[in-house]
Coordinates of C-alpha atoms in Angstrom, one line a residue:
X12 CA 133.5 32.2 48.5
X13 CA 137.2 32.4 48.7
X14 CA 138.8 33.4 45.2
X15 CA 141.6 30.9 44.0
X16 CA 145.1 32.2 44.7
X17 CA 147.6 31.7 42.2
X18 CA 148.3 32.4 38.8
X19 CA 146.2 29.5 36.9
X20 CA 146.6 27.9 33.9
X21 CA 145.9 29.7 30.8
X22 CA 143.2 29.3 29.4
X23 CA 141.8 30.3 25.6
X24 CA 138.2 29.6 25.1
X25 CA 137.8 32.3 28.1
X26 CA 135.5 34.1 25.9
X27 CA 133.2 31.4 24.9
X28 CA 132.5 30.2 28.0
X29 CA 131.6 33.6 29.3
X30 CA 129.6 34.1 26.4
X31 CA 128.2 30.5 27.4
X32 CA 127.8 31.6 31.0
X33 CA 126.1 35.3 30.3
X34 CA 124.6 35.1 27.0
X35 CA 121.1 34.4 28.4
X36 CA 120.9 36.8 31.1
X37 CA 122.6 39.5 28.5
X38 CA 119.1 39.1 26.3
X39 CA 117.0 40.2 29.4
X40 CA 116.3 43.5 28.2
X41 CA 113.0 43.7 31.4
X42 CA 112.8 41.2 34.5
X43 CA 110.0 41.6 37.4
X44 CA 110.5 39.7 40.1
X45 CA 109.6 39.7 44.4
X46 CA 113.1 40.1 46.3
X47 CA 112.8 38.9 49.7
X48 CA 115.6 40.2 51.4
X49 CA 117.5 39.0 54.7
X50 CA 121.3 39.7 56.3
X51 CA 122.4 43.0 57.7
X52 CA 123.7 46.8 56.6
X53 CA 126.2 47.6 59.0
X54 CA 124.5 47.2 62.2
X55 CA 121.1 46.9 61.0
X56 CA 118.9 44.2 60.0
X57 CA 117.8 43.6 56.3
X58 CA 114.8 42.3 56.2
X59 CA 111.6 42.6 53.7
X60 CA 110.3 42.0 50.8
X61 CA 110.6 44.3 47.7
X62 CA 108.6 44.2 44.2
X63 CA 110.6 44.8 41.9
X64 CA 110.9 45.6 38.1
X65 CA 113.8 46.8 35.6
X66 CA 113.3 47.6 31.6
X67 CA 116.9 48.4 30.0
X68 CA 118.7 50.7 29.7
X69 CA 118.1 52.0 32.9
X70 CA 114.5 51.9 34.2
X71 CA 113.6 50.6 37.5
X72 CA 110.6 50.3 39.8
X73 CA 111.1 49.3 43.5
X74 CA 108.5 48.9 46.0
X75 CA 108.6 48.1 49.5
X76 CA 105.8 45.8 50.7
X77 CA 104.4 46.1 54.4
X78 CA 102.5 43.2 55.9
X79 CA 99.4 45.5 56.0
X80 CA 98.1 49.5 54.8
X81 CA 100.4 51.0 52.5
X82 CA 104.0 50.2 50.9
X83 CA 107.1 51.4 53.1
X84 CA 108.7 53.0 50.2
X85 CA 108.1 53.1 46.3
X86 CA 111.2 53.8 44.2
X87 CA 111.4 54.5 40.6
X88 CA 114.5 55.5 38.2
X89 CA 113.7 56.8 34.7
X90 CA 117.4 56.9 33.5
X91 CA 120.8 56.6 35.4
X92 CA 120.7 59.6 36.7
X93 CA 117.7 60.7 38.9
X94 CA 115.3 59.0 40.6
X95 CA 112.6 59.5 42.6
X96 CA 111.8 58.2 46.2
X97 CA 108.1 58.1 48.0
X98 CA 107.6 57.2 51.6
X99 CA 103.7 56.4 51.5
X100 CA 104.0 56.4 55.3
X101 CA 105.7 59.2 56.2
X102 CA 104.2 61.7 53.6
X103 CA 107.8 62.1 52.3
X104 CA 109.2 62.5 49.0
X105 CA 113.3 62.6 47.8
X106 CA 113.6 64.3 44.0
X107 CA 116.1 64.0 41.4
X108 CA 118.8 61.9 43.2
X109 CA 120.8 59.4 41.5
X110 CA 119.2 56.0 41.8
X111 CA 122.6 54.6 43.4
X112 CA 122.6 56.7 46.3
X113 CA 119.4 55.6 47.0
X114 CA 119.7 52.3 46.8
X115 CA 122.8 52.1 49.0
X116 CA 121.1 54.4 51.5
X117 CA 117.8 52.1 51.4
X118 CA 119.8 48.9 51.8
X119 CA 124.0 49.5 51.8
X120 CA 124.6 48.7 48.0
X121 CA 125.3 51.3 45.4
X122 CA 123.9 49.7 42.2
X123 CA 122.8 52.2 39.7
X124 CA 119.5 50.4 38.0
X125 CA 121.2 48.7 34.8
X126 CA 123.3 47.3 37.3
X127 CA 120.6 46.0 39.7
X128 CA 118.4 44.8 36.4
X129 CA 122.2 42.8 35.7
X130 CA 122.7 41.3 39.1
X131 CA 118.8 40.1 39.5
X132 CA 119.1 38.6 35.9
X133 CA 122.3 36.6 37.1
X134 CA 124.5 38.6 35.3
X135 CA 127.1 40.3 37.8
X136 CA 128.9 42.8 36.8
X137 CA 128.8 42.3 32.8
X138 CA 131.4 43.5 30.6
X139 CA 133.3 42.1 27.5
X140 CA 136.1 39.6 28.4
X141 CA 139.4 40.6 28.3
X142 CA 141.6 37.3 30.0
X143 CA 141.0 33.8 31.3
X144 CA 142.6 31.6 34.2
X145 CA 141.5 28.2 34.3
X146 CA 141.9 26.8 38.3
X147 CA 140.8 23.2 38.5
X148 CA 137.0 23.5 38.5
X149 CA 136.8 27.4 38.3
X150 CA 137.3 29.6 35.7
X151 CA 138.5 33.3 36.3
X152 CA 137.3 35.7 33.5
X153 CA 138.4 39.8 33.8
X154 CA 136.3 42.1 32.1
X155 CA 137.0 45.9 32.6
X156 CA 137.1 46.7 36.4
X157 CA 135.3 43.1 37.0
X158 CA 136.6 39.9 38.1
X159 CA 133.7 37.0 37.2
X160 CA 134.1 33.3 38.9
X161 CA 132.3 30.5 36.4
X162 CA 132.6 26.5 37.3
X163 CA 131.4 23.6 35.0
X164 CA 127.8 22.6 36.1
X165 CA 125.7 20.2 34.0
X166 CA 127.9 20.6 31.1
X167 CA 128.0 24.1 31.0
X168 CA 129.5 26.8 32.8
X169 CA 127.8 28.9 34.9
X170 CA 128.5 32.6 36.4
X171 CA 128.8 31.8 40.1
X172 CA 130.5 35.2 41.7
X173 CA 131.1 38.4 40.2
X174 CA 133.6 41.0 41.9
X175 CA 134.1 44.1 41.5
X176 CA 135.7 46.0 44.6
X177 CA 134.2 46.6 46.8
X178 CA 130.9 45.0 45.9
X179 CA 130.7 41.1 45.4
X180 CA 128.0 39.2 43.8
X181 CA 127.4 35.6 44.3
X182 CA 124.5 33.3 42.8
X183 CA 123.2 30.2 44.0
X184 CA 120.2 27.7 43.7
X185 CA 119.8 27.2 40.0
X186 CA 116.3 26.9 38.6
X187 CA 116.1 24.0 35.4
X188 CA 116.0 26.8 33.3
X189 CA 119.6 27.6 34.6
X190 CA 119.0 31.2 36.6
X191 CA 119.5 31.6 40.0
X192 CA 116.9 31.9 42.6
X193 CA 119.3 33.3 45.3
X194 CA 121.7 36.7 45.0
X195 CA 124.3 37.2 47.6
X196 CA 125.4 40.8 47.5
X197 CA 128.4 41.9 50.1
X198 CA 130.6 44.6 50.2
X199 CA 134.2 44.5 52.2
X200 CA 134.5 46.4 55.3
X201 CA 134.7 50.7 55.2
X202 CA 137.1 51.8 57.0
X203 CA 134.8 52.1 59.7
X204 CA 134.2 48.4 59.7
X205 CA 130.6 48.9 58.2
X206 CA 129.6 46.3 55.9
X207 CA 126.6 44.9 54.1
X208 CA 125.8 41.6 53.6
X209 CA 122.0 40.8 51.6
X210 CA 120.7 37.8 50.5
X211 CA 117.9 38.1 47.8
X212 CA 115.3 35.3 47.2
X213 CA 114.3 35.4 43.7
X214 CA 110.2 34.4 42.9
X215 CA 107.2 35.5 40.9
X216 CA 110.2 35.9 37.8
X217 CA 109.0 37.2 34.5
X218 CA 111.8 38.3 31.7
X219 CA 111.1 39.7 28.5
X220 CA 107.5 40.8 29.3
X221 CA 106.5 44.1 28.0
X222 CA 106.6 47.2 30.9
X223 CA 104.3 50.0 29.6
X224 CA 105.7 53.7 30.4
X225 CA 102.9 53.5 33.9
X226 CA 104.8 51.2 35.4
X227 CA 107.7 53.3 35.2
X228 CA 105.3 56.6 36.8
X229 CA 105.0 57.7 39.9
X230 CA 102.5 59.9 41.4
X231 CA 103.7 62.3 43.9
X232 CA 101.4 62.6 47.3
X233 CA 99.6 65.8 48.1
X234 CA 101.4 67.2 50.8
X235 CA 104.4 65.6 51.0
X236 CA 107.0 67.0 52.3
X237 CA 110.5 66.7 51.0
X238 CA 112.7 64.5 52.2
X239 CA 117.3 64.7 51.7
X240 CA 119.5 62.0 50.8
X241 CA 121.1 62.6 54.3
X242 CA 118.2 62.0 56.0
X243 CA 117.1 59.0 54.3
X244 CA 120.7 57.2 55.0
X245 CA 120.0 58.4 59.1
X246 CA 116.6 56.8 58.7
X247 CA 118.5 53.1 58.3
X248 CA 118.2 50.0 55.5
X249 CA 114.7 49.7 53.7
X250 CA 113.1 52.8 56.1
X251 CA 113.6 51.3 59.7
X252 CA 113.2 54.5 61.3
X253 CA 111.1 56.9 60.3
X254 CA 113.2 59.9 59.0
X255 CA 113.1 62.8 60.9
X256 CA 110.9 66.1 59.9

C-alpha cells in the first residue's frame, strides 16, 4: 500500500464514515482468536502460531503453540503496564515488564495489549476523527497521531490501513460478516535498516464471549529461573534461540 499523495478533496461526512468503518470493531470489548504468523523481524523468520485472547481495557493472554510437548512461550498482561512472560521450555520466567516491550522483543512490534486487542479486531489504531480527504476511491481520516485509509466496498466503507509512524496496519480478506481474516503489521526501517514485516491469519474468532479472571492467570513454574528483557530480545522473534542462562 502506497498512501495517495496530494492534498484531496475535502471531504465532510469524514466522521460518519469512520464511525461506519470502526463502529463494529469499537464494540469488541473481548476477541479470541488463533494467529498464525509468517514474514520476518529484521533478519529473522516469523513463523508460528499463537493463541490468543484480549478482554478490554487492557487484558491479554498470548500463547505460543509447538507442534508437540509444551507451548514455546505463554504471555499474559493484566493492565498496560506489566506483564508476565513464561518459557515452559526453558524453565524461564520475565516479571513485571511492560507488555509492549515484550511483544516487540517476541516478534518486532510494540503494541501495548488494548492496542493488539484493536488491531486483531480490525480496528488500527482507533481514535476520534479529527479531518477527512476524499482521493477517488480512498478516504484519508486523521485521528490524533493516526492516519486511517477506508475505500468504498459493498456499499460501505471499510478500514483498509491504519498508520501510525512507524508501525502500519493493513487488513485484508473480508469475512461476510465484514472483519478481516488477514493483518499486515510493518514497521519502516530503524536506522539500522531493521524492519518487521508479519502477516497474521485470523481463525477460530470468537468476540464478545465472556473471559473469566483464569484465563487472565498464570502460574509461575517451580524453579524457574528469571529471565531480562535484554535477554529475551537476544534470544530472537517468538523464542528462536533459546535465551542464554
Amino acid at each position: 500500500f502506497s498512501p495517495p499523495s496530494g492534498a484531496g478533496l475535502p471531504f465532510a461526512e469524514y466522521a460518519s464514515a469512520f464511525d461506519q468503518a470502526t463502529g463494529e470493531c469499537r464494540n469488541i470489548k473481548t476477541i479470541t482468536a488463533t494467529l498464525s504468523l509468517s514474514g520476518r523481524a529484521g533478519d529473522q523468520k516469523l513463523r508460528g502460531q499463537v493463541d490468543a485472547g484480549f478482554s478490554a481495557p487492557s487484558e491479554a493472554r498470548l500463547e505460543g503453540r509447538a507442534p508437540f510437548g509444551r507451548p514455546v512461550f505463554i504471555l499474559v498482561a493484566r493492565d498496560a503496564t506489566s506483564a508476565t512472560l513464561v518459557l515452559p521450555r526453558d524453565n524461564r520466567v520475565l516479571g513485571d515488564a511492560p507488555p509492549a516491550s515484550i511483544v516487540e522483543a517476541l516478534a518486532g512490534v510494540a503494541l501495548a495489549p488494548a492496542e493488539l486487542r484493536a488491531a486483531v479486531a480490525g480496528c488500527g489504531f482507533s481514535g476520534d476523527p479529527a479531518d477527512g480527504r476524499l482521493y477517488g476511491d480512498w478516504l484519508a481520516v486523521d485521528t490524533p497521531g493516526a492516519t486511517h485509509y477506508l475505500r468504498r466496498q459493498g456499499g460501505r466503507w471499510r478500514l483498509v490501513v491504519s498508520i501510525r509512524a512507524p508501525l502500519t496496519i493493513e487488513y485484508r480478506d473480508f469475512n461476510a460478516a465484514g472483519r478481516p481474516s488477514t493483518v499486515r503489521i510493518r514497521t519502516t526501517p530503524a536506522a539500522d535498516g531493521a524492519a518487521t514485516d508479519m502477516t497474521l491469519k485470523l481463525s477460530d474468532v470468537s468476540t464478545n464471549v465472556t473471559l473469566g479472571p483464569e484465563v487472565f492467570a498464570l502460574a509461575i513454574p517451580e524453579g524457574a529461573d528469571p529471565l531480562t528483557l535484554e535477554e529475551l530480545r537476544r534470544a530472537g522473534p517468538l523464542g528462536a534461540t533459546p535465551p542464554p542462562r
